[in-house]
Tab-separated table of C-alpha atoms in Angstrom:
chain	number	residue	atom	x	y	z
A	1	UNK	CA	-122.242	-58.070	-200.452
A	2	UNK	CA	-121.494	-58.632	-197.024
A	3	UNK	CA	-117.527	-57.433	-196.143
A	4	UNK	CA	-114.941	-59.354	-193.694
A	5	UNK	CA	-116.143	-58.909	-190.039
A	6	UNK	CA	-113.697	-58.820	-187.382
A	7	UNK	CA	-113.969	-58.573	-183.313
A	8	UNK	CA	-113.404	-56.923	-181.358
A	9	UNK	CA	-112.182	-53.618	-182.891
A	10	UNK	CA	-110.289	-52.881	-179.710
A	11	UNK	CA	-109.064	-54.821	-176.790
A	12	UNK	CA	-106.547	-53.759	-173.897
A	13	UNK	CA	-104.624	-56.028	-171.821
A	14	UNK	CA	-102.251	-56.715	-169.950
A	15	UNK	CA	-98.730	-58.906	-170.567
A	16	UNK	CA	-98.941	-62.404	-170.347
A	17	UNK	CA	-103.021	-62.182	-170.579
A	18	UNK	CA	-104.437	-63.917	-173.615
A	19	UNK	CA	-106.635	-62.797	-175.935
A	20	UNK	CA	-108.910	-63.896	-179.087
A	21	UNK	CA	-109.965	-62.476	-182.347
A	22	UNK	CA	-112.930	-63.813	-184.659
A	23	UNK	CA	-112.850	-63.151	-188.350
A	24	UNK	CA	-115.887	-63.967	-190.650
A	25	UNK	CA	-115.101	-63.493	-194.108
A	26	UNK	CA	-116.871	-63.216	-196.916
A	27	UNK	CA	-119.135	-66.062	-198.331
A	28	UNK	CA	-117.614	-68.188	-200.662
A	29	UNK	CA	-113.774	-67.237	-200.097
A	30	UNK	CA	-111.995	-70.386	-199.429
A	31	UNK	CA	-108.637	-68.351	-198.818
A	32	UNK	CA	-108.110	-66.797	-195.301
A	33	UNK	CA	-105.394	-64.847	-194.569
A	34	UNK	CA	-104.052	-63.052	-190.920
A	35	UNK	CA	-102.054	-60.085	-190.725
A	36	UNK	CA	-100.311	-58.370	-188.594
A	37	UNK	CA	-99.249	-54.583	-188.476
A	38	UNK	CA	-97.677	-52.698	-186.345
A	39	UNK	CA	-98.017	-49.183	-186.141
A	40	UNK	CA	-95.629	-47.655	-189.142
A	41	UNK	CA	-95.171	-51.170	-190.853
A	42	UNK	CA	-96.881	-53.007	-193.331
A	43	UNK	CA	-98.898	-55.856	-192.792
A	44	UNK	CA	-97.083	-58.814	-191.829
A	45	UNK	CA	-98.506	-62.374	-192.794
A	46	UNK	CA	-99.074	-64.824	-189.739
A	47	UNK	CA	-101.152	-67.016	-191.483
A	48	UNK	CA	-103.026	-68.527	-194.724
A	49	UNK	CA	-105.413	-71.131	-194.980
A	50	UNK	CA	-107.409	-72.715	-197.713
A	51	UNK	CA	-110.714	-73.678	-196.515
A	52	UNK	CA	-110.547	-75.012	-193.206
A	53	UNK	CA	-106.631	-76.383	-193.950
A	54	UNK	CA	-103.452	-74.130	-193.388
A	55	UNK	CA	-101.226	-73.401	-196.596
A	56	UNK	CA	-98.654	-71.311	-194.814
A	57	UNK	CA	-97.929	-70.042	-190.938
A	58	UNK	CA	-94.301	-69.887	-191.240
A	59	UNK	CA	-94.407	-66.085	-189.593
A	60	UNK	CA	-96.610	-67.296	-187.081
A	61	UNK	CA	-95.105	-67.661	-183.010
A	62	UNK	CA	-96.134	-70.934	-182.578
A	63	UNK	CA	-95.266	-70.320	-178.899
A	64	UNK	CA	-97.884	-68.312	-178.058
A	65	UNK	CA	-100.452	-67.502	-181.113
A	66	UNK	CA	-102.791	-70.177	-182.729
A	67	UNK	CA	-105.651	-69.965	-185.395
A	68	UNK	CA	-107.716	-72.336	-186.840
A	69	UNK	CA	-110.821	-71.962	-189.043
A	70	UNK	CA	-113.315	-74.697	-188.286
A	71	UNK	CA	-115.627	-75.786	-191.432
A	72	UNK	CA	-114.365	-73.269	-193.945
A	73	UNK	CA	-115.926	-70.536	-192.846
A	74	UNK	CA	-115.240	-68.170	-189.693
A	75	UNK	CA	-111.439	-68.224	-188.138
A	76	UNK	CA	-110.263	-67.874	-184.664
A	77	UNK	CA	-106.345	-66.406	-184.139
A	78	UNK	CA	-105.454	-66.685	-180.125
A	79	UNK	CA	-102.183	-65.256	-178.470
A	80	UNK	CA	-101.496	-66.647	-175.332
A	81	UNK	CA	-99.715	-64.997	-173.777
A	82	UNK	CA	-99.176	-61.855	-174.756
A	83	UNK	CA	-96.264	-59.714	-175.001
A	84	UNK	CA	-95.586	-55.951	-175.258
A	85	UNK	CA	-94.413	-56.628	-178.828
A	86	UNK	CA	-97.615	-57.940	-179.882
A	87	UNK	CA	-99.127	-54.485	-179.694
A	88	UNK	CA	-100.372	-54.226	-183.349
A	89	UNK	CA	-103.622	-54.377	-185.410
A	90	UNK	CA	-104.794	-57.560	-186.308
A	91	UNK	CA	-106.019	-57.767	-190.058
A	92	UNK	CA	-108.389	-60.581	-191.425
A	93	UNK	CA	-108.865	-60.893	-195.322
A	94	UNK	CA	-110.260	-63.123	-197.526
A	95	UNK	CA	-110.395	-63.790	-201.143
A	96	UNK	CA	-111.016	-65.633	-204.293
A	97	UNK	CA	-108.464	-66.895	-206.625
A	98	UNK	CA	-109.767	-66.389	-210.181
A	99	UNK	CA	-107.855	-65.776	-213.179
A	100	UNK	CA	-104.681	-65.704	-211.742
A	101	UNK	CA	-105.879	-63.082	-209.544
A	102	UNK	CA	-105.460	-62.825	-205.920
A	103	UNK	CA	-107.649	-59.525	-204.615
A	104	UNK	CA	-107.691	-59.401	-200.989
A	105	UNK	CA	-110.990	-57.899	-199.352
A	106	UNK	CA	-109.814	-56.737	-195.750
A	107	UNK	CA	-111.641	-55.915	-192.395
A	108	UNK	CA	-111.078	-53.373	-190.311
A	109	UNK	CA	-109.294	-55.132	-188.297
A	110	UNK	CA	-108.561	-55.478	-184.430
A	111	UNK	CA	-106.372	-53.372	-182.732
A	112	UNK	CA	-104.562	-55.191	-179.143
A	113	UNK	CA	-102.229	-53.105	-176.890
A	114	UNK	CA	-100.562	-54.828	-174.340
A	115	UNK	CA	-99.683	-53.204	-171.211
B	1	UNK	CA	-91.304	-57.108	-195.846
B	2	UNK	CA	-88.100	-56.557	-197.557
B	3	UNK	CA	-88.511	-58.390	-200.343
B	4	UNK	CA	-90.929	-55.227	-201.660
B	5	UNK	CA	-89.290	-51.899	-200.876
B	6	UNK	CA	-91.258	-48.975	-201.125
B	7	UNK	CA	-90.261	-45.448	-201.681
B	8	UNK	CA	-90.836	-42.925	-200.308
B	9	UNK	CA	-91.762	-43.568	-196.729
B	10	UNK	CA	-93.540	-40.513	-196.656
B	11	UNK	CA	-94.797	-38.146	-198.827
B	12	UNK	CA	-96.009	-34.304	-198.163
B	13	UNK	CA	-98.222	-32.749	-201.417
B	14	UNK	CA	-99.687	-29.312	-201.571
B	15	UNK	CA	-103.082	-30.141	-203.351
B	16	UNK	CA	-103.099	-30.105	-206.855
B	17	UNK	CA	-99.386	-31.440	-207.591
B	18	UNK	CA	-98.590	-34.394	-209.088
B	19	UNK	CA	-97.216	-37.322	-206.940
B	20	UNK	CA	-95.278	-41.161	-207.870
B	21	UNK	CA	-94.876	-44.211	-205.174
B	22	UNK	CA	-92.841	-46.699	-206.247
B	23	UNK	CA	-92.302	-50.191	-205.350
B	24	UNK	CA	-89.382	-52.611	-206.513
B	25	UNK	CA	-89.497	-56.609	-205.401
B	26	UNK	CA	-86.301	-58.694	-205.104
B	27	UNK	CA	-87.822	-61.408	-206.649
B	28	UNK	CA	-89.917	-62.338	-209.635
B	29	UNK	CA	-93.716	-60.274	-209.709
B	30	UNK	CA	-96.439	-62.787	-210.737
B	31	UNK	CA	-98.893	-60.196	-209.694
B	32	UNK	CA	-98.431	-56.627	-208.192
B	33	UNK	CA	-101.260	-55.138	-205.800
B	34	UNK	CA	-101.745	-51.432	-205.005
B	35	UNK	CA	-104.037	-50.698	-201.635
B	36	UNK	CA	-104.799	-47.824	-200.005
B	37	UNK	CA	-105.368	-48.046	-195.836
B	38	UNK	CA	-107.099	-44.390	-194.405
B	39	UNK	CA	-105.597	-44.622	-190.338
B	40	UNK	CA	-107.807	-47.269	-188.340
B	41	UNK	CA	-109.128	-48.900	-191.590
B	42	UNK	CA	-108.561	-52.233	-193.248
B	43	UNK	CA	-107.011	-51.795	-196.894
B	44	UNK	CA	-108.910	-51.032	-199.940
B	45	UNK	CA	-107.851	-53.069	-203.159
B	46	UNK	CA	-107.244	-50.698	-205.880
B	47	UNK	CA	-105.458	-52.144	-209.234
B	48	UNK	CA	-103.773	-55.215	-209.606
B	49	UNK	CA	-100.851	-55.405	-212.773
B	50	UNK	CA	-100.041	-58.469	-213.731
B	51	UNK	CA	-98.198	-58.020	-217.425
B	52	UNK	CA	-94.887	-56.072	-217.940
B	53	UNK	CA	-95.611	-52.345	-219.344
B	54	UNK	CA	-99.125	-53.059	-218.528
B	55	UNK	CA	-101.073	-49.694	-216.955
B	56	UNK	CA	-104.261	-48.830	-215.329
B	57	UNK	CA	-106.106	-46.281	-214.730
B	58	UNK	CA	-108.509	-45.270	-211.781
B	59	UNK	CA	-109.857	-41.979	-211.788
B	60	UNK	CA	-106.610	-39.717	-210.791
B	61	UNK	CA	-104.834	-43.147	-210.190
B	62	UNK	CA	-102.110	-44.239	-212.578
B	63	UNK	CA	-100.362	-47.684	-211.722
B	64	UNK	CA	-97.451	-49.286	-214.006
B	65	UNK	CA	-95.660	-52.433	-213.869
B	66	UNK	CA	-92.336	-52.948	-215.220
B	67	UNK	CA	-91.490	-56.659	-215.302
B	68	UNK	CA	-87.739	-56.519	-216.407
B	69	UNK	CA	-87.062	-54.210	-213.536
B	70	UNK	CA	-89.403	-55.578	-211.096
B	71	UNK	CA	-90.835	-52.489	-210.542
B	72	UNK	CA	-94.086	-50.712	-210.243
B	73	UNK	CA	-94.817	-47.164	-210.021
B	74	UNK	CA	-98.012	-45.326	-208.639
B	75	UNK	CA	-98.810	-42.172	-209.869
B	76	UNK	CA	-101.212	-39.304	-208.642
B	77	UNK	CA	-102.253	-36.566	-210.664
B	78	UNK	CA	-103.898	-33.263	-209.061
B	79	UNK	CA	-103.597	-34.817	-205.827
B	80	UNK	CA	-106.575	-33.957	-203.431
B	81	UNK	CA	-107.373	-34.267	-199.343
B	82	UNK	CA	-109.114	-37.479	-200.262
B	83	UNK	CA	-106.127	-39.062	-201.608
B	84	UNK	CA	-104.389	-39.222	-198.043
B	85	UNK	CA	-103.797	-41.893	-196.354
B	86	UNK	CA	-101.166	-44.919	-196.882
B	87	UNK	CA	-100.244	-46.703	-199.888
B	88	UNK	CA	-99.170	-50.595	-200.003
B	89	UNK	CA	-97.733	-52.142	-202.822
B	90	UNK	CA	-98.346	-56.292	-202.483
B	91	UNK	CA	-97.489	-59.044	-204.248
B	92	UNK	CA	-97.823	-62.828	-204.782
B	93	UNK	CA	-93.921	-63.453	-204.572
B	94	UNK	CA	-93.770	-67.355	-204.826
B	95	UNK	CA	-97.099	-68.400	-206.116
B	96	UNK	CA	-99.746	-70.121	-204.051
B	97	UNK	CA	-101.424	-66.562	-203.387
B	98	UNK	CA	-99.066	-65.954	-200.697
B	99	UNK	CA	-99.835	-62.063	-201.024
B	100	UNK	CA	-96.680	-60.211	-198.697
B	101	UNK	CA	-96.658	-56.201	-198.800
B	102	UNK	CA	-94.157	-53.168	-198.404
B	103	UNK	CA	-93.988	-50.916	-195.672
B	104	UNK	CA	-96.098	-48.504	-197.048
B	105	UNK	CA	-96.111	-44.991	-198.223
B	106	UNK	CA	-98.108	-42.102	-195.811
B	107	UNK	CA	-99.388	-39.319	-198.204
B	108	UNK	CA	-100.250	-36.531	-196.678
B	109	UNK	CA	-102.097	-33.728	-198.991
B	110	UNK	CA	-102.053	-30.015	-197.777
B	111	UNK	CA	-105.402	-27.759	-198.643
């Protein structure tokens, strides 16, 4: 089985830039989730969708970062633009709710500095 | 988040001893998570408790979930290089598969 892609792994740039990272997750998972964590922190939810509609995004800076996941499948979160404190990685997951269970599968993720 | 506090932040083990995480929720557990996340990775599911006084076992991997406290403890035996990295407790807080996590706990195992 195929795991949760993410790209790009790294990007660099600089404040008030914008930026884009695509998360494909794995087939079948209706539930979508993006984190975010900063270095020494735990991941930080930004966003949750169920198929292609959005459950929760109450941690997410509607200013300046968006995400959508068109038909179900792959998802799209943009920050525009970007601030120093949005140095972090950028974690995709995506699961399967079955038996009460909720097992997140992760990708590696996409790690943004901003200079 | 808050709502899961994890102790210890950090955690420095010749190899061989014994180690415990533990991680205690301000709210009501309807499911705890353990992960592990090696530096530059994604996280790695590795139990999931969802009964008070329930335990599992993964190889060297202990986890244990006690409801009344809202607690759940992590527990290493023989520790070994390949046991480093960080350790996230998560949990689905308010239903609807919200999962939120701790801060984490770095291990760090000397040879």
């Amino acid at each position: 089985e195929a795991g949760v892609a993410q790209s790009p792994r790294y990007k660099i740039i600089e404040k008030r830039q914008s930026v884009a990272f695509w998360c494909n997750p794995i087939s079948g998972h209706a539930t979508l989730y993006w984190y975010q964590q900063i270095l020494g922190q735990g991941p930080k939810l930004l966003i949750q969708f169920q198929n292609n509609g959005v459950v929760d995004d109450s941690q997410l800076p509607k200013d300046r970062f968006s995400a959508e996941r068109l038909k179900g499948v792959d998802s799209t979160l943009k920050i525009q633009p970007a601030k120093l404190e949005d140095s972090a990685v950028y974690l995709c997951a995506s699961s399967s709710v079955g038996g009460g269970a909720n097992v997140l599968t992760f990708g590696a993720g996409s790690r943004l500095t901003v200079l | 988040s808050q709502e899961l506090e994890q102790s210890p932040q950090s955690l420095i083990v010749q190899e061989g001893k014994n180690l415990t995480i533990n991680c205690t929720s301000s709210k009501t557990l309807y499911g705890l998570y353990w992960y592990k996340q090696k530096y530059g990775e994604g996280l790695i599911f590795l139990m999931m408790l969802q009964k008070g006084g329930e335990e599992k076992s993964h190889e060297k991997i202990t986890a244990k979930l006690d409801e009344k406290k809202q607690q759940s403890s992590l527990h290493i035996t023989a520790s070994q290089p390949s046991h480093a990295g960080i350790y996230l407790c998560g949990a689905d807080l308010g239903g609807g598969f919200k999962t939120i996590f701790g801060a984490g706990t770095r291990l760090f195992v000397k040879a």
